[in-house]
Short mmCIF file of C-alpha atoms in Angstrom, two decimals:
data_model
loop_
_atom_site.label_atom_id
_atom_site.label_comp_id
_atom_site.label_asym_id
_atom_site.label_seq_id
_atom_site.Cartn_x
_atom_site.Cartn_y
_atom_site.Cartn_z
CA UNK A 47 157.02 130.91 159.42
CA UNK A 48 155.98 134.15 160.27
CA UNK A 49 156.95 135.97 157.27
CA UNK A 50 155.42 135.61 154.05
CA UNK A 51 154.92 136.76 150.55
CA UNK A 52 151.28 138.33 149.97
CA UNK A 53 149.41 140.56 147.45
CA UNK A 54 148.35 143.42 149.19
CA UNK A 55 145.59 146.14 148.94
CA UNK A 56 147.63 149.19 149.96
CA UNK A 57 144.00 151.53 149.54
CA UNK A 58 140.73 151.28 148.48
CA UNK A 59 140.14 150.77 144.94
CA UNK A 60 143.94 150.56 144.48
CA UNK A 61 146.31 147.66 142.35
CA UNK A 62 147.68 144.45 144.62
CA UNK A 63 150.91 144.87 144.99
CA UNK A 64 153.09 141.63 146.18
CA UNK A 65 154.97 142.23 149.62
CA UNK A 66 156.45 140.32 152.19
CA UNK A 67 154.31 140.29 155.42
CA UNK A 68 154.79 139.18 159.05
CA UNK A 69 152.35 137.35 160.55
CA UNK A 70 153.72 137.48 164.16
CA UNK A 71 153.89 134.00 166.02
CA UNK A 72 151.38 131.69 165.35
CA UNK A 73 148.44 131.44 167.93
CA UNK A 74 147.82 128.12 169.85
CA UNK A 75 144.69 127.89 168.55
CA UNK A 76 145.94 128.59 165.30
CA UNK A 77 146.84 126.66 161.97
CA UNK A 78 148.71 128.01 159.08
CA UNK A 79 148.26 126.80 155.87
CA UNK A 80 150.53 126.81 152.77
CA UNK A 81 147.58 128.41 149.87
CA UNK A 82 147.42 126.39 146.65
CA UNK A 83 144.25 128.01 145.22
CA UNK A 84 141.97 130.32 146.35
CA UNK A 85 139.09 131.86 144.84
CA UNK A 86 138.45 135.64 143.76
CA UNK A 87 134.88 136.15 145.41
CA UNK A 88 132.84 139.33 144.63
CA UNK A 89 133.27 140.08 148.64
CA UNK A 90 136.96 140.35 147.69
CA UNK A 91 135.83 143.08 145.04
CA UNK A 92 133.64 145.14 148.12
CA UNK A 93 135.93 144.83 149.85
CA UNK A 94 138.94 145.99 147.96
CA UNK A 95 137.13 149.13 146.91
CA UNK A 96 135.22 149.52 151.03
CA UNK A 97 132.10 149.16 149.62
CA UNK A 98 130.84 148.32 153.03
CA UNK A 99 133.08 150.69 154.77
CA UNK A 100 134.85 147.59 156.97
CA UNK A 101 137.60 146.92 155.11
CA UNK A 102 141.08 147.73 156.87
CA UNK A 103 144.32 148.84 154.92
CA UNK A 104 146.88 147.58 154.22
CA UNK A 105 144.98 144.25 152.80
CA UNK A 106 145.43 140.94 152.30
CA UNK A 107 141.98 139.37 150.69
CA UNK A 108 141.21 136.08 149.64
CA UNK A 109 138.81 133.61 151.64
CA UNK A 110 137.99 130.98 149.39
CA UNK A 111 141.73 129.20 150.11
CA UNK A 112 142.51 125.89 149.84
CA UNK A 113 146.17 124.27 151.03
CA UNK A 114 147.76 122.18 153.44
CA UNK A 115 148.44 122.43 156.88
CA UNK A 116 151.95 123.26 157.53
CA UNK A 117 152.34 124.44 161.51
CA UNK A 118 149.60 123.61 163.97
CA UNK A 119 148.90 125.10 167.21
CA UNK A 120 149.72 123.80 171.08
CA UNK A 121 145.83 124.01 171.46
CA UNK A 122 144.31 123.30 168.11
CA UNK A 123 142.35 119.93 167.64
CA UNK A 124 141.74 117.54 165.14
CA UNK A 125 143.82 118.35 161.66
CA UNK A 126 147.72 117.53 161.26
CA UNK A 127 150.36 118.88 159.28
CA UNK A 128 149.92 117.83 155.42
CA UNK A 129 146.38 117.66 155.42
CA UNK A 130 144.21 119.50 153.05
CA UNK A 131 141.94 121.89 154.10
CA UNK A 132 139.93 125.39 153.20
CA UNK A 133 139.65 128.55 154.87
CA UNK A 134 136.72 130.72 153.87
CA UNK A 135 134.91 133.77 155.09
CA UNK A 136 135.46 133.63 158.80
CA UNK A 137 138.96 132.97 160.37
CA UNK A 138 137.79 132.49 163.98
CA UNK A 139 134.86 132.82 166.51
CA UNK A 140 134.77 133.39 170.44
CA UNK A 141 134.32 129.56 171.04
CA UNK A 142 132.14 130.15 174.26
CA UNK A 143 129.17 132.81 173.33
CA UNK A 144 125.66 131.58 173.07
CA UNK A 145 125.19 130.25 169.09
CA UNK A 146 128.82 129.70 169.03
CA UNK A 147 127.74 126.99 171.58
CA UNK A 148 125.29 126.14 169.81
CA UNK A 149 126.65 125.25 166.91
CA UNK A 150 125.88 128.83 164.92
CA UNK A 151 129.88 130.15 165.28
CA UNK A 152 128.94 131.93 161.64
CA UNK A 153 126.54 134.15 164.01
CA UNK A 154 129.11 135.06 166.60
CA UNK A 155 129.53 138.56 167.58
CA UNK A 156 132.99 138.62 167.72
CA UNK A 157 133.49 136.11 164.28
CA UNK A 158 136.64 137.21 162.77
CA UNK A 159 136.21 137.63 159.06
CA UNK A 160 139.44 136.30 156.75
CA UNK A 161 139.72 139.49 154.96
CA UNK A 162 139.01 142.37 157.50
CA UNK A 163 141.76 142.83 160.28
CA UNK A 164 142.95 139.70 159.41
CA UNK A 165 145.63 138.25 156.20
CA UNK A 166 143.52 136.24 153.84
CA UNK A 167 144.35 133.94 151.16
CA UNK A 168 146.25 135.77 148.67
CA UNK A 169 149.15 135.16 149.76
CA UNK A 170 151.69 132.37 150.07
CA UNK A 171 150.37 130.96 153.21
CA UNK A 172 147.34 131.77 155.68
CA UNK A 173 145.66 131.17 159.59
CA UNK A 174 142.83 130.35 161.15
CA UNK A 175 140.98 128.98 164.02
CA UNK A 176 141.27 125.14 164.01
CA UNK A 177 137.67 124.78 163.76
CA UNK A 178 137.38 127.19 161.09
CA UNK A 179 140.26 125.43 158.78
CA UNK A 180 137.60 122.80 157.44
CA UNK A 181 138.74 119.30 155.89
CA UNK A 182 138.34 118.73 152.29
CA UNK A 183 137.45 115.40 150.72
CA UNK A 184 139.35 113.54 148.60
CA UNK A 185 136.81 113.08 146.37
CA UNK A 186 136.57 116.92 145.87
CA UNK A 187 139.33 118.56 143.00
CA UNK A 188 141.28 121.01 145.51
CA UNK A 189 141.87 123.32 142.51
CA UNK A 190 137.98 123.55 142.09
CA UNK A 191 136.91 123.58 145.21
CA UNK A 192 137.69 127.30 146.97
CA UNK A 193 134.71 128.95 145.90
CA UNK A 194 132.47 126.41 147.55
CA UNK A 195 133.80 127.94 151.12
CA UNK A 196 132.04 131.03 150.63
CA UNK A 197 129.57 131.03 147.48
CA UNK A 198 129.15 127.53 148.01
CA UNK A 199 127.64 127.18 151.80
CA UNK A 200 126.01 130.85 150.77
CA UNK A 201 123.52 129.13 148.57
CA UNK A 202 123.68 125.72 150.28
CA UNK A 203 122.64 126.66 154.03
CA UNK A 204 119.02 128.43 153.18
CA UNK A 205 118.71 124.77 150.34
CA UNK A 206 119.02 122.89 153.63
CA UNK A 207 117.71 124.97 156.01
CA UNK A 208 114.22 125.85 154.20
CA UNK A 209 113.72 122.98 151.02
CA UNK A 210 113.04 119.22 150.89
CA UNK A 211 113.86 117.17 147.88
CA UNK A 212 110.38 117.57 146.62
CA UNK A 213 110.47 121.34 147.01
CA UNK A 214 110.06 124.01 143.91
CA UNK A 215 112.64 126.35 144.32
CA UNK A 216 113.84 129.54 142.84
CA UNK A 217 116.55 131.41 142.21
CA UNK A 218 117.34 134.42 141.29
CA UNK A 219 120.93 135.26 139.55
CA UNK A 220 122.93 133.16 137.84
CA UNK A 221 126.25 134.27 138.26
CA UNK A 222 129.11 133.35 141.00
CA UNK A 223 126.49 132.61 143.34
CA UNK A 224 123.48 131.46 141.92
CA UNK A 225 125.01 128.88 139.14
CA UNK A 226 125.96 127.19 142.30
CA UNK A 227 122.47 127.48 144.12
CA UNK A 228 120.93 126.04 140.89
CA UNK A 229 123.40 122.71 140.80
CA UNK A 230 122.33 122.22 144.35
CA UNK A 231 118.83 122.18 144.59
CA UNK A 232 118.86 120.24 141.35
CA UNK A 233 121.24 117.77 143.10
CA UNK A 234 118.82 118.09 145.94
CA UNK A 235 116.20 116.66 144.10
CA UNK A 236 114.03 120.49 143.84
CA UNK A 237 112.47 121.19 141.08
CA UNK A 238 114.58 124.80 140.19
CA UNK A 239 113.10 127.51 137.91
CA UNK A 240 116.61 130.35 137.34
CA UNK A 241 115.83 133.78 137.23
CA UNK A 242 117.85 135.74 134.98
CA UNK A 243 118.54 139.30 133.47
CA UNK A 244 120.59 137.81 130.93
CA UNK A 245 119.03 135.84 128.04
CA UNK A 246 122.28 134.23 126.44
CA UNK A 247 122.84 132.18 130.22
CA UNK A 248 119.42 130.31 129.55
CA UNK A 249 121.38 127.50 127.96
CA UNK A 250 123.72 127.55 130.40
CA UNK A 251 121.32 127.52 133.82
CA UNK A 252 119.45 124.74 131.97
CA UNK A 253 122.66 123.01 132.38
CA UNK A 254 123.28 124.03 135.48
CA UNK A 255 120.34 121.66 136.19
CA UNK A 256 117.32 124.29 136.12
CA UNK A 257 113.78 123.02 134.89
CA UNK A 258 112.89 126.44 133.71
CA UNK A 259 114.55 129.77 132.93
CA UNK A 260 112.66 132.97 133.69
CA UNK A 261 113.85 136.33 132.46
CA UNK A 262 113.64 139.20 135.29
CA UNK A 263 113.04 141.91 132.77
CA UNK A 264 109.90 140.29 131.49
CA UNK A 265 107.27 141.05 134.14
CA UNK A 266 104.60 139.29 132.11
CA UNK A 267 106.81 135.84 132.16
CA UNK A 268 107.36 136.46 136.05
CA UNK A 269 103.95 136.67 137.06
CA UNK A 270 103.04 133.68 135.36
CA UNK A 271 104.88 131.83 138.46
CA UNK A 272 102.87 133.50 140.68
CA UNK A 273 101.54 131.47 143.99
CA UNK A 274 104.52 128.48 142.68
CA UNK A 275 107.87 128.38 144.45
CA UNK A 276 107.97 127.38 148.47
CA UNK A 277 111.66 128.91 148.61
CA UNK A 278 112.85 132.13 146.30
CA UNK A 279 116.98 132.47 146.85
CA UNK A 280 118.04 136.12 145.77
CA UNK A 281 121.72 135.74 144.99
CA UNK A 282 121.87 139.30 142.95
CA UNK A 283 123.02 142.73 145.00
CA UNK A 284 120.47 144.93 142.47
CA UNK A 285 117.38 146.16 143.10
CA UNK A 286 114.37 143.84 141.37
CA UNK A 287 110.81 143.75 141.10
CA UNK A 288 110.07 142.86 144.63
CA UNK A 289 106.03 142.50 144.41
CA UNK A 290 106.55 140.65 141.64
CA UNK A 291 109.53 137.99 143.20
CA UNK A 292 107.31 138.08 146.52
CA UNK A 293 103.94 136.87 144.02
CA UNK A 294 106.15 134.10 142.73
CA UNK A 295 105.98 132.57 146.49
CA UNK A 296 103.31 129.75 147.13
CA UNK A 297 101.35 129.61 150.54
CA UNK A 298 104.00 128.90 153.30
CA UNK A 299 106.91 130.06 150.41
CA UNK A 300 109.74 132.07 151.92
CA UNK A 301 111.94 134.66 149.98
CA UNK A 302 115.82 134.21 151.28
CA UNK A 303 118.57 137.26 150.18
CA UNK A 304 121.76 136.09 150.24
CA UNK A 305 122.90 138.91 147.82
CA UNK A 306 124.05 141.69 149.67
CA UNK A 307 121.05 144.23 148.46
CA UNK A 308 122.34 147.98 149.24
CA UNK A 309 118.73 149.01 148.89
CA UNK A 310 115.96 148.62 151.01
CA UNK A 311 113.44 146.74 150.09
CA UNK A 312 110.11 147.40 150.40
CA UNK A 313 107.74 144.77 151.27
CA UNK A 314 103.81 145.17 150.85
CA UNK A 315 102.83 142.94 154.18
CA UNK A 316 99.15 142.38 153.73
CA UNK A 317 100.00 139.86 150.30
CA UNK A 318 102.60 138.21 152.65
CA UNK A 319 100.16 137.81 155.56
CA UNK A 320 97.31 136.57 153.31
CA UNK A 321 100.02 133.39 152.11
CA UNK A 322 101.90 133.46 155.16
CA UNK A 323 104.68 134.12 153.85
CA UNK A 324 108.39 135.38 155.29
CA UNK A 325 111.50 137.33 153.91
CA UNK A 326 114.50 136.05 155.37
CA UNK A 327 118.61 136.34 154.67
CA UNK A 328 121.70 134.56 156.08
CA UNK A 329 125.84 134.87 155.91
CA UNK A 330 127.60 132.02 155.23
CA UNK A 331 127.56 129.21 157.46
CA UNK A 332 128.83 127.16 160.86
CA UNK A 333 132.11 124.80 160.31
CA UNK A 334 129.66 121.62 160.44
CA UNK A 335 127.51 123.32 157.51
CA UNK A 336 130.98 123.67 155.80
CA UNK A 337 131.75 120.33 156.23
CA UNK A 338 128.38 118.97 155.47
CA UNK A 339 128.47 121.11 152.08
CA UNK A 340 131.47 119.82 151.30
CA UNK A 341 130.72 115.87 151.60
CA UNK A 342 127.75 116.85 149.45
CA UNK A 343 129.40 118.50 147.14
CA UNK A 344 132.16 115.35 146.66
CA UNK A 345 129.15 112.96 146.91
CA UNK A 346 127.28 114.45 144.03
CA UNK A 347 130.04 116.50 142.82
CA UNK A 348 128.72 119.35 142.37
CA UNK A 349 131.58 122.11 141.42
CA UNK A 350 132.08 125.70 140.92
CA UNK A 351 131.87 126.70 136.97
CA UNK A 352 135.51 128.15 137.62
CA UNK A 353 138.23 130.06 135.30
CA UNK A 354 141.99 130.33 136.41
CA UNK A 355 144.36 132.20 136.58
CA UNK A 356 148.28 132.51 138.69
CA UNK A 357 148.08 134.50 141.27
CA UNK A 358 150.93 136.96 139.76
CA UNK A 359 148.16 137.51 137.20
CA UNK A 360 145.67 139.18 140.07
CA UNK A 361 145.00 142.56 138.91
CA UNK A 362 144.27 141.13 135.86
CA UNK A 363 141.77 138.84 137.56
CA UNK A 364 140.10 141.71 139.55
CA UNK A 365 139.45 143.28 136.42
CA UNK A 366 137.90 140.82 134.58
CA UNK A 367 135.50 140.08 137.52
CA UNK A 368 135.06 143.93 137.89
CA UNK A 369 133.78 144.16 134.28
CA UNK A 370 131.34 140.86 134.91
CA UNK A 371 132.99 138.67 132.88
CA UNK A 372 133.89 135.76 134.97
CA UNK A 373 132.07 132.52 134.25
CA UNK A 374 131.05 131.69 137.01
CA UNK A 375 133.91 131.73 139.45
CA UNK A 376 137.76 132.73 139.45
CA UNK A 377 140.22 130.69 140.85
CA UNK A 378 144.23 132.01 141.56
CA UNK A 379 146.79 129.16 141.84
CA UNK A 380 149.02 130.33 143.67
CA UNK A 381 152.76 130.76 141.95
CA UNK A 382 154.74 132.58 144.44
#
């Protein structure tokens, strides 16, 4: 089917309007999926609004979708029509530059992002690269499970990449992204200390599965951590006390942004040197990550903290996660 109903961006900072949109033949590479959910990421705000100035108009956002395979290409491998699967921040890679060969498609030059000269998720049905339309376990709830395709391996890949089960591990922000970085390194086995402007989610990240809550706004409380976390995950996009999340970091520790920080941040080296210390930051992740996440996630089952709402009801659902009052994650259902 190449024409389909979608909710569409028509300008920045403008209100979704639902059209029908034509999606040209299907690629052989290519499988389209019929959406079911798909999750209303803070990207999806950016973008709507070119925060970043990539964002391409007339759009179709959405990559956090989860459906079933309904047409599959000559050429794609591996996945069959009716099975479940989830398309998140990247559509489609090269397939034959260097770290796409290497397993690191996420860092390909020419990655095609869902939502950016390409028809995301909001819609009644959407594509992607084989590889990039990632199974999703049974064991998983499919109307839960969008956000983990693009918050989820967020917070996930620098857990794996950079902690052990033993490890003591911050992080800092607990909204979309960072309730879900706390549930995994508790499920991990870290011991997690949340960082948090916001004094009425201490309950809340405590249930999450930190150890201790930390308030950003009380230097005094942050410094008493210093020299005691090996990895520091900044989910937040807000400027912060950056001496003071850099003392927090033991010898060897490692501060990872993930939060797309407008700001610069400055960095005092000779501290860092002294501890040997790094700053680092990463996207999302490869399709194996995704798929490793993922049988985590069912294994442990650890979910999004999501709210819901139909599709029809997007605007409404942009607004609410404009004014920050989503806990933690929205979900659309699709009702077309």
């Amino acid at each position: 089917m190449s024409v389909i109903q979608a909710w569409v961006a028509p300008a920045a900072g403008q209100k979704l309007t639902k059209q029908e949109v034509d999606l040209g033949p299907l690629g052989s590479d290519e499988v389209e999926v019929q959406v079911e959910h798909c999750g209303l990421c803070h990207s999806d705000l950016s973008m709507l609004n070119n925060d970043w100035g990539i964002a391409q108009y007339p759009a179709v956002l959405g990559h956090e979708a989860i459906g079933r395979v309904v047409e599959v290409g000559t050429a794609a491998k591996g996945l069959k029509v009716g099975q479940r699967v989830g398309i998140g921040w990247t559509a489609g890679s090269c397939m034959h530059c260097r770290p796409c060969k290497s397993g690191d498609q996420h860092l390909c030059a020419q990655a095609q992002p869902t939502i950016a000269g390409h028809r995301g998720g909001f819609a009644s049905r959407v594509r992607a690269h084989w590889a990039w339309a990632v199974p999703i376990p049974d064991a998983l709830p499919a109307a839960d499970a969008g956000p983990l395709l693009c918050g989820g391996i967020t917070v996930f890949n620098p857990i794996m990449m950079y902690a052990k089960p033993m490890s003591r591990v911050g992080i800092v922000g607990i909204g979309g992204l960072g309730h879900m970085g706390v549930k995994f390194a508790a499920a991990y086995g870290c011991e997690v200390t949340a960082f948090t402007s916001s004094e009425r989610k201490f309950d809340e990240a405590r249930e999450f599965g930190a150890h201790r809550v930390v308030a950003t706004r009380d230097p005094d409380a942050v410094r008493k951590l210093a020299g005691s976390l090996d990895l520091l995950i900044v989910t937040t996009n807000v400027a912060l006390d950056w001496e003071a999340m850099l003392g927090t970091l033991a010898p060897n520790g490692r501060m990872h942004v993930v939060g797309a920080v407008l700001e610069p941040i400055p960095v005092t080296v000779f501290p860092l040197i002294m501890k040997q210390g790094c700053i680092s930051a990463s996207p999302t992740g490869s399709p194996v990550a995704i798929e490793d996440m993922l049988e985590f996630a069912a294994r442990h089952q650890v979910l999004p903290t999501t709210e819901h709402f139909p599709m029809s009801k997007i605007n409404d659902a942009f607004g609410r996660l404009h004014e920050g009052k989503a806990r933690y994650r929205i979900v659309l259902d699709a009702d077309f």
